[in-house]
mmCIF file of C-alpha atoms in Angstrom:
data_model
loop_
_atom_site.group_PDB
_atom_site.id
_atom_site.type_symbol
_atom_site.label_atom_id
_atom_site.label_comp_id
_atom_site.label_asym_id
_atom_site.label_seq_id
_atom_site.Cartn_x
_atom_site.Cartn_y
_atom_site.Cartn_z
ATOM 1 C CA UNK T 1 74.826 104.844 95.387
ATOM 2 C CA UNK T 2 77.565 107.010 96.327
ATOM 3 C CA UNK T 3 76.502 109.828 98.634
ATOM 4 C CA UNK T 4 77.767 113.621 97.501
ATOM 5 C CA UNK T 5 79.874 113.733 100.611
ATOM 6 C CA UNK T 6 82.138 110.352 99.280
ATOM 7 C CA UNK T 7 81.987 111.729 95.815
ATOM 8 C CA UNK T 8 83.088 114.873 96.920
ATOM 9 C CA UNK T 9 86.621 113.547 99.022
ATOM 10 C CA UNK T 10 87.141 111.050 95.810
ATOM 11 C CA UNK T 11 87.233 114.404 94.022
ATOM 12 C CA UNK T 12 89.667 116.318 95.599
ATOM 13 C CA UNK T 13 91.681 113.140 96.557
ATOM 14 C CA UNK T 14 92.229 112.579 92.513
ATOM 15 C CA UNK T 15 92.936 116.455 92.316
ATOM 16 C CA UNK T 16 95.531 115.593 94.804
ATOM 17 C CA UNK T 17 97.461 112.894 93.522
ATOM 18 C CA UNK T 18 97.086 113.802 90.075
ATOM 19 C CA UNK T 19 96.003 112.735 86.899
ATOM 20 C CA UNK T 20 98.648 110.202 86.443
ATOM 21 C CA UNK T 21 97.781 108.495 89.486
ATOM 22 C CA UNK T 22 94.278 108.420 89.328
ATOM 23 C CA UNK T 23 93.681 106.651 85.753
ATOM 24 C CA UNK T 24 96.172 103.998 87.259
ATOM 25 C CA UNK T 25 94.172 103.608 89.889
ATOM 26 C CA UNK T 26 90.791 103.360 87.624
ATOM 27 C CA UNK T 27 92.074 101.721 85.204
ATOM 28 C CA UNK T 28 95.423 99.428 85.332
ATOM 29 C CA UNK T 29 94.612 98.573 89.425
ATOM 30 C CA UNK T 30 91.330 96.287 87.978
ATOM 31 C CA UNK T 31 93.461 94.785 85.215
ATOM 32 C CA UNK T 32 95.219 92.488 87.753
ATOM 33 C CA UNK T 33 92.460 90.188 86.514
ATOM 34 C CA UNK T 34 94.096 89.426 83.524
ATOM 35 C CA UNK T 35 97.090 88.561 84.460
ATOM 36 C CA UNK T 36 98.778 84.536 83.735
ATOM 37 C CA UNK T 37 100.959 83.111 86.492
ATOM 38 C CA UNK T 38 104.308 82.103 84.842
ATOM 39 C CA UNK T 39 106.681 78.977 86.234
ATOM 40 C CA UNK T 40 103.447 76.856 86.761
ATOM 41 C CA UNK T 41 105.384 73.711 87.137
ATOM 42 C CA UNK T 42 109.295 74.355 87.438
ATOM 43 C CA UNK T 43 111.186 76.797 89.949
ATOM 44 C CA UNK T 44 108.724 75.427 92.999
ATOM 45 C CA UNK T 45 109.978 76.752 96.568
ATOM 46 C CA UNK T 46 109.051 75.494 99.849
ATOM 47 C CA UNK T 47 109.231 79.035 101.730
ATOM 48 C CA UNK T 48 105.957 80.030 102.140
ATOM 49 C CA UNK T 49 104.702 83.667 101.305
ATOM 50 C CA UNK T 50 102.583 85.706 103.565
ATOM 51 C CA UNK T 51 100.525 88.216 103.037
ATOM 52 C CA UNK T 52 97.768 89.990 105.248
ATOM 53 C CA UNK T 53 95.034 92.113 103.422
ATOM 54 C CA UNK T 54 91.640 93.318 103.142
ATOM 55 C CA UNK T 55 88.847 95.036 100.691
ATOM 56 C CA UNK T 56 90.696 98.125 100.711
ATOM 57 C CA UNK T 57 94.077 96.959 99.236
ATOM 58 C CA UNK T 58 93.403 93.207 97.730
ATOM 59 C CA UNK T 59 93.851 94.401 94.492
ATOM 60 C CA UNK T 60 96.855 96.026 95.538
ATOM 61 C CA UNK T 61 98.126 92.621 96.949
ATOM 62 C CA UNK T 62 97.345 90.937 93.690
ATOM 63 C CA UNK T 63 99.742 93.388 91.697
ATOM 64 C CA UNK T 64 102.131 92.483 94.593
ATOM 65 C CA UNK T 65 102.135 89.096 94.336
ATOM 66 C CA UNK T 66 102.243 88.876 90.287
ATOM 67 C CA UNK T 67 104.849 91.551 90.168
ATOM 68 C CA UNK T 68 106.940 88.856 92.881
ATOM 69 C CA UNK T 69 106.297 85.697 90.678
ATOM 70 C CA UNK T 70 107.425 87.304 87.707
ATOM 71 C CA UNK T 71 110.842 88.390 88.798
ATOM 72 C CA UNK T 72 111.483 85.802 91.169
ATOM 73 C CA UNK T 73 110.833 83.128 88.449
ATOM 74 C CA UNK T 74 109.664 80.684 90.870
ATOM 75 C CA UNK T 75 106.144 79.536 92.271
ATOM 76 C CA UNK T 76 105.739 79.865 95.613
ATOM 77 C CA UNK T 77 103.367 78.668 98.646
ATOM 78 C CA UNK T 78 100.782 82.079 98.843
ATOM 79 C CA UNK T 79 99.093 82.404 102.260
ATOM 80 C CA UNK T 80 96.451 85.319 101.971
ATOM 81 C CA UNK T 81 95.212 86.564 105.942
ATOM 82 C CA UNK T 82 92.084 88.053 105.752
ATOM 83 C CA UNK T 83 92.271 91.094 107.841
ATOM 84 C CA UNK T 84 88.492 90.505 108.722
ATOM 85 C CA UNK T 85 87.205 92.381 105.772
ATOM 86 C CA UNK T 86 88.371 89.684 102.815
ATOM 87 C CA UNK T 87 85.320 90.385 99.438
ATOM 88 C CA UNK T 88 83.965 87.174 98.414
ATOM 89 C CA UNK T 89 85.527 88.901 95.263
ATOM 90 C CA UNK T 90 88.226 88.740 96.087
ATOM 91 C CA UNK T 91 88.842 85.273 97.227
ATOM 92 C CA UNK T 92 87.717 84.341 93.961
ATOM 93 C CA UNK T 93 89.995 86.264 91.911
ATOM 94 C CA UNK T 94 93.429 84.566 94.373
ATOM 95 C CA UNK T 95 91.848 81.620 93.777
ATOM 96 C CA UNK T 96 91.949 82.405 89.635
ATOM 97 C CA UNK T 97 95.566 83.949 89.985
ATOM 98 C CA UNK T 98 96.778 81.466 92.472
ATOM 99 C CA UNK T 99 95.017 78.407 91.995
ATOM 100 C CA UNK T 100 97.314 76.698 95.131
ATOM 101 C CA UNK T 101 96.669 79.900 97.247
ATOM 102 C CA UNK T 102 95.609 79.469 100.936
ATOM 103 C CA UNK T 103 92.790 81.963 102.452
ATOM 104 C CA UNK T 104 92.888 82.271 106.244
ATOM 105 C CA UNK T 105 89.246 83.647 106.865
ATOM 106 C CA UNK T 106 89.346 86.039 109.927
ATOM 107 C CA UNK T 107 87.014 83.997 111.641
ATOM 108 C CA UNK T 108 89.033 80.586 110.935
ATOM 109 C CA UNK T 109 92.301 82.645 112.505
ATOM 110 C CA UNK T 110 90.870 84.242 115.443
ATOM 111 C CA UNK T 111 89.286 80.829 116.502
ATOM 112 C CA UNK T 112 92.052 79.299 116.640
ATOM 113 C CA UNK T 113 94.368 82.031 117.791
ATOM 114 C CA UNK T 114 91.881 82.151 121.039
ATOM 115 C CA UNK T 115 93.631 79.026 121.905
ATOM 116 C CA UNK T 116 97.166 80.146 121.288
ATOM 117 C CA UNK T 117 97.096 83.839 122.882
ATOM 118 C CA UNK T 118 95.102 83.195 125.625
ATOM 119 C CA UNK T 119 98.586 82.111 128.003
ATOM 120 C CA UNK T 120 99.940 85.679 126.379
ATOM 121 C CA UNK T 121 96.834 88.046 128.169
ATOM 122 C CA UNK T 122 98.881 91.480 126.373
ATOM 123 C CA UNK T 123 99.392 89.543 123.454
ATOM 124 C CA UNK T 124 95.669 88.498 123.196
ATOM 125 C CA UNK T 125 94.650 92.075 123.706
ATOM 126 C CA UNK T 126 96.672 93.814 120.953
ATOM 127 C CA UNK T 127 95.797 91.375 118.475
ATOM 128 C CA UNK T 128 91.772 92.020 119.456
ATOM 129 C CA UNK T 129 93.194 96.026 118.529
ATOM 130 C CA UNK T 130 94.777 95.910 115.671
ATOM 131 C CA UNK T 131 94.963 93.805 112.222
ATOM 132 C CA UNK T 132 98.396 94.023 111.932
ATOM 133 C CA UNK T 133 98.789 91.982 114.329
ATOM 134 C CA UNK T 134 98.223 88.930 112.465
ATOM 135 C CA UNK T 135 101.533 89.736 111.182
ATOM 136 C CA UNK T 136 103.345 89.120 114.160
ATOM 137 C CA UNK T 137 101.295 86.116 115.845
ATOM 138 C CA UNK T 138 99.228 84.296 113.218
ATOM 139 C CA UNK T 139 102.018 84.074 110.354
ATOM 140 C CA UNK T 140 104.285 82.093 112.277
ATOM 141 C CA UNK T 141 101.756 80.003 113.728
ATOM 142 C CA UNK T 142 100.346 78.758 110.879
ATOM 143 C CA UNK T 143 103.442 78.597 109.191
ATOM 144 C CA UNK T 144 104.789 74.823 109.457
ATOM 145 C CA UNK T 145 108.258 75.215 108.277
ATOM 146 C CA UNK T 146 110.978 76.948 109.958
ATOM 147 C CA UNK T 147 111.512 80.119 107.194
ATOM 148 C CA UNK T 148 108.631 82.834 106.214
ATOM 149 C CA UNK T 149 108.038 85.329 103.991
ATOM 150 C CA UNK T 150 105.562 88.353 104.995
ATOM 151 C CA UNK T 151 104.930 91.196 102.489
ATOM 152 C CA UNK T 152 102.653 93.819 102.808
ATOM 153 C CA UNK T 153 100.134 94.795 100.159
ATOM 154 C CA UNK T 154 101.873 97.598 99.200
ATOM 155 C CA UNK T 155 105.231 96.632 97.883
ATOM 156 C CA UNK T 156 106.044 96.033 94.318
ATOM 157 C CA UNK T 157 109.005 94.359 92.736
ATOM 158 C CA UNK T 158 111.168 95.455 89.764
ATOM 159 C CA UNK T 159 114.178 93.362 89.417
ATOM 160 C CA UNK T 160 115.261 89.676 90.160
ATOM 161 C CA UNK T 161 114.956 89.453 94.216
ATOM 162 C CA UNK T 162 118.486 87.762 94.340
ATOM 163 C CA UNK T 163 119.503 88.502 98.015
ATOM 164 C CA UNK T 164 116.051 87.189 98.983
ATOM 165 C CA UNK T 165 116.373 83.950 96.699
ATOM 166 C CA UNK T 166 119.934 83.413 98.291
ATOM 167 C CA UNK T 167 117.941 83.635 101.426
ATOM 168 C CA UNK T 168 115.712 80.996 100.823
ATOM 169 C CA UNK T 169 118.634 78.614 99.043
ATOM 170 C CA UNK T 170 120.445 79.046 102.455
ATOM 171 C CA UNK T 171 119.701 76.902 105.456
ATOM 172 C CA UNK T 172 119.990 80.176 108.044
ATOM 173 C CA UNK T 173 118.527 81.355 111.070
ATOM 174 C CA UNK T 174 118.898 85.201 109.988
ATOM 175 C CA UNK T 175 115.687 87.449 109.448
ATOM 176 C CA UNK T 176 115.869 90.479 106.863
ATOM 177 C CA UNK T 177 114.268 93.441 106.534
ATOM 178 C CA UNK T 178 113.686 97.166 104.634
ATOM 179 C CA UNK T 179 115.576 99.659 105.645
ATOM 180 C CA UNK T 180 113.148 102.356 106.929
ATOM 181 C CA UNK T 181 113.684 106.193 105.882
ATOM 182 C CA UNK T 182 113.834 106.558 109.844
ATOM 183 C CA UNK T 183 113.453 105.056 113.225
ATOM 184 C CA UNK T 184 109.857 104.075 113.590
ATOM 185 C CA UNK T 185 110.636 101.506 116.463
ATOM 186 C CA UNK T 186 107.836 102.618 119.423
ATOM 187 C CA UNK T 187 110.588 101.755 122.025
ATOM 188 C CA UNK T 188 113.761 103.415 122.296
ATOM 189 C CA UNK T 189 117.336 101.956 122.063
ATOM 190 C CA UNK T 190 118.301 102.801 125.770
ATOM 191 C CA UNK T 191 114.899 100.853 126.884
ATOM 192 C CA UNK T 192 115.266 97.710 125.011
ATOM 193 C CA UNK T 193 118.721 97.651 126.604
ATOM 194 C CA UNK T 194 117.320 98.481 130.088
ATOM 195 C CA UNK T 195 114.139 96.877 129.729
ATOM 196 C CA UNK T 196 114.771 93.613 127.573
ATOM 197 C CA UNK T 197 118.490 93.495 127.026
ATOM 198 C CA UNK T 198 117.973 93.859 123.822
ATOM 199 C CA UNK T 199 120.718 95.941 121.145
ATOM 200 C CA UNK T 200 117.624 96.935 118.820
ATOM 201 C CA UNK T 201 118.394 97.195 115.131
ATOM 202 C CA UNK T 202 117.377 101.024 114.003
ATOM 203 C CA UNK T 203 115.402 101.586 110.779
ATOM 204 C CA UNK T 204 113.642 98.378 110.905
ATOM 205 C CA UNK T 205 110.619 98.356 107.886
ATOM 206 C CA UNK T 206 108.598 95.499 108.220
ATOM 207 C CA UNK T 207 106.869 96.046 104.782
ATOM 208 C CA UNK T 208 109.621 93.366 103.582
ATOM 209 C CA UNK T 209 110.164 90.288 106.276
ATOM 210 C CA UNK T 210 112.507 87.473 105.677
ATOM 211 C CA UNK T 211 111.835 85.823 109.298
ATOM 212 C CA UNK T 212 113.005 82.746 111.266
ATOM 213 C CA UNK T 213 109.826 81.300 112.661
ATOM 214 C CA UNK T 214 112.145 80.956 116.125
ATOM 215 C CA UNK T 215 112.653 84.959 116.595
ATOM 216 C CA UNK T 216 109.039 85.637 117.056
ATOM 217 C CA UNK T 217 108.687 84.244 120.851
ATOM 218 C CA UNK T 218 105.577 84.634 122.072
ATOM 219 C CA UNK T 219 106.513 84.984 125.289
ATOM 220 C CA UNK T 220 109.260 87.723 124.854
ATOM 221 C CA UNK T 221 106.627 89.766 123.112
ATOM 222 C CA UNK T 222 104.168 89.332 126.173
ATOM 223 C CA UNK T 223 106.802 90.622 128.364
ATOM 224 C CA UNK T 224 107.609 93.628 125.687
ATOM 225 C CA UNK T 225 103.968 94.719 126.073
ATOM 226 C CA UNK T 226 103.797 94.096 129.586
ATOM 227 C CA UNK T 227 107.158 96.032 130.446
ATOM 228 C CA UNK T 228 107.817 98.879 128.529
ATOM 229 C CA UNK T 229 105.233 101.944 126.750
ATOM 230 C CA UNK T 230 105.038 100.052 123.258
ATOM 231 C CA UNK T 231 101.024 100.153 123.441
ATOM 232 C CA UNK T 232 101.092 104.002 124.808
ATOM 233 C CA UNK T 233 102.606 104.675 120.745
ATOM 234 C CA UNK T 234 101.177 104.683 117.660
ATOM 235 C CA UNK T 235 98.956 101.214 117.292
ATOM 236 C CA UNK T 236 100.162 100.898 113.561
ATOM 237 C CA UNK T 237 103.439 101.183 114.583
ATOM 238 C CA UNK T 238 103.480 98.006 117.171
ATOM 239 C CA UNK T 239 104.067 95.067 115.155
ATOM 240 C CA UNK T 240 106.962 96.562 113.386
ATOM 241 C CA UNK T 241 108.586 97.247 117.076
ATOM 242 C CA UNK T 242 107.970 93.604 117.829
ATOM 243 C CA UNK T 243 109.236 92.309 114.871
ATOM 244 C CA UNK T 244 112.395 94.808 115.583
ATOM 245 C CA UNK T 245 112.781 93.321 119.178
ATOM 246 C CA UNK T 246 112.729 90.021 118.078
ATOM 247 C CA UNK T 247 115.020 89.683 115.554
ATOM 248 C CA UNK T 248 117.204 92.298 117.277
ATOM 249 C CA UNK T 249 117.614 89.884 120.324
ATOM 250 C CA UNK T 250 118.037 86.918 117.843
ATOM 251 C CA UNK T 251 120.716 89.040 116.843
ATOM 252 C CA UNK T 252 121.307 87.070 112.771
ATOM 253 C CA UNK T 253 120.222 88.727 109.933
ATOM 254 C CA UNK T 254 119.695 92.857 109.290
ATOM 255 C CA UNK T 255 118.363 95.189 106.796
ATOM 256 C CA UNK T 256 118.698 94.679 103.068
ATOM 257 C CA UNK T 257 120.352 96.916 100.638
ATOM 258 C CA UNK T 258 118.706 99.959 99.736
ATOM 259 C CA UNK T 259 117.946 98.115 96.373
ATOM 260 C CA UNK T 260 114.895 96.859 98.501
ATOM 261 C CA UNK T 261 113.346 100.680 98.897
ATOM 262 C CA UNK T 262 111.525 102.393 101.273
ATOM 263 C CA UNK T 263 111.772 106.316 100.261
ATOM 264 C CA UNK T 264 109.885 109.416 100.179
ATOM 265 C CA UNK T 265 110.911 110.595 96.736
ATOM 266 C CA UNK T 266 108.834 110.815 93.998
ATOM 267 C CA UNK T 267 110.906 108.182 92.129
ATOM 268 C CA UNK T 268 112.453 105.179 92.789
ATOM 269 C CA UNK T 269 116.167 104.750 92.483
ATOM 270 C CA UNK T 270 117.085 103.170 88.627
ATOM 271 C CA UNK T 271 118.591 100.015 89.995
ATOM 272 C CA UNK T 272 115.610 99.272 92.560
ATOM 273 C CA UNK T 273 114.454 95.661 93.209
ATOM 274 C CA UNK T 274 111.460 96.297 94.588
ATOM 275 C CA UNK T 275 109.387 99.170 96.588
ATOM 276 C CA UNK T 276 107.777 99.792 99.653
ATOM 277 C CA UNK T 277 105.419 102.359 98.916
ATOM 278 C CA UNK T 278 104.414 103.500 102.448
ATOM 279 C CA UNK T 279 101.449 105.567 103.382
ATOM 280 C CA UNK T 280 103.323 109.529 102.122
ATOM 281 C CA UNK T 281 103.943 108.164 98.822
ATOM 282 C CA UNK T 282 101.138 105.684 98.211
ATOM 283 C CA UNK T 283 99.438 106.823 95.119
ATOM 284 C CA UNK T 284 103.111 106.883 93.896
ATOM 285 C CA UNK T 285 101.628 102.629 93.864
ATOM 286 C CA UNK T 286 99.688 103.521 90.859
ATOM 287 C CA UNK T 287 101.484 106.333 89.186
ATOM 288 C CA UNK T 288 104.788 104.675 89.086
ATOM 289 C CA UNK T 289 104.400 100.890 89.897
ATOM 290 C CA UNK T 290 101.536 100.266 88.317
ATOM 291 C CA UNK T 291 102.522 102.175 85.242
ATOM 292 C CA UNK T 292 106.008 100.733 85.106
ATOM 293 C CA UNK T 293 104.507 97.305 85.345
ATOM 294 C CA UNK T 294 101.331 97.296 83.181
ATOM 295 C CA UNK T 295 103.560 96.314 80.262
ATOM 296 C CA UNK T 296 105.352 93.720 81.610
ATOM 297 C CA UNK T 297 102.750 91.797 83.720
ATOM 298 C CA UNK T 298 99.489 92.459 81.646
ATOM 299 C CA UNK T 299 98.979 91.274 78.141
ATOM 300 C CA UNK T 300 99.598 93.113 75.459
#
């Protein structure tokens, strides 16, 4: 039963974010259920795609992931991390959506991470902090190829992903990202010079991560913890400063177009390929995603 102080912030969070928002939320955000996975057999890709979530935005991940097989028109290896708080509901609805899906359990992950992190003692402590970090350390780890794809549960796609599909045709060593709306690095560009020797790439969004298993060195993160004030910032903000760092000092790759948005505005841009609907604009997830891709995902 839902106690009158919940009921009371779900209240005024609806007021809030409107109308709009709220029946998408209600209503369309469940429907994922119902959705059919297209390209079963043809279109298969090696890349694998990552994705670390949790009971408070599975469903949200779900969207994300239909919305990405639809317009990529390919099937693709799904790796779900469970940020530790993974439903058994909804592990059963990937497994209905993605019948080929892989679940990480949280307790499957950090057993064997204890082996890997324990050389990396600052590593080993953020990742005990923070979810996110999974991102950065577990991804790559159990990823067995070379190339990776991590999305975040909040991103929706709108178009055909072609710059990220010439990507993965492409044998590269770059790593892509969004562009952020503005420099959310925790380290400065005058310390990663000093400090690592690093040029850092500004405006680095890690909501969208093309990645070349290679960048993300274990031991040059250890020494970014160790050396300069990333864990005196924001904890949230940490794994998108490593990520930065790494592919900065790899040096191939950059930010994708804008087509790939992360934005403030109410709207989206008309020729957007997908969305990054960060924390200030998150019930713009159901009030514009959602509603702009009921019709095309869901049956009629």
């Amino acid at each position: 039963m839902i106690s009158p102080g919940r009921l009371w912030w779900l209240l005024r969070r609806d007021l809030r974010r409107g109308w709009r928002a709220s029946r998408h939320h209600y209503k369309t955000l469940p429907r994922i259920r119902e959705w059919q996975r297209p390209f079963w057999t043809e279109h298969r890709q090696a890349i694998p795609v990552h994705v670390l979530t949790g009971k408070n935005d599975w469903e949200l991940a779900a969207w994300m992931l239909a919305s990405w097989f639809h317009f990529s028109e390919c099937a693709w290896p799904a790796v779900i991390h469970d940020d530790g708080t993974l439903t058994k509901e909804a592990v059963e609805v990937f497994q209905k959506l993605f019948p080929e899906v892989r679940i990480i359990t949280r307790a499957e992950a950090d057993k064997e991470m204890e082996k890997v992190l324990k050389p990396f003692p600052f590593l080993y402590e953020y990742r005990a902090l923070h979810p996110l970090a999974l991102k950065v350390f577990d991804v790559p780890h159990f990823t067995r190829g070379q190339r990776m794809i991590v999305f975040d549960s909040d991103l929706l796609f709108f178009g055909y992903p072609r710059e990220i599909l010439d990507w993965t045709a492409k044998q590269n060593e770059e790593s892509w990202f969004n562009e952020d709306v503005a420099d959310g690095s925790l380290v400065g560009a005058s310390e990663a010079k000093e400090e690592l020797g690093v040029t850092l790439w500004p405006r680095v969004n890690s909501g969208l991560c093309l990645l070349h298993k290679p960048a993300i060195d274990f031991e040059f993160c250890d020494r970014a913890l160790a050396e300069t004030a990333i864990l005196r910032g924001h904890i949230w903000r940490v794994e998108q400063t490593l990520f930065a760092l790494c592919a900065s000092r790899k040096n191939e790759g950059g930010l994708l177009s804008k087509r790939y948005e992360v934005s403030l505005g109410k709207h989206s841009t008309p020729d957007v390929v997908a969305r990054h609907y960060v924390g200030a604009v998150r019930d713009r997830f159901y009030g514009e995603g959602l509603e702009r891709l009921a019709g095309v995902l869901l049956p009629k």
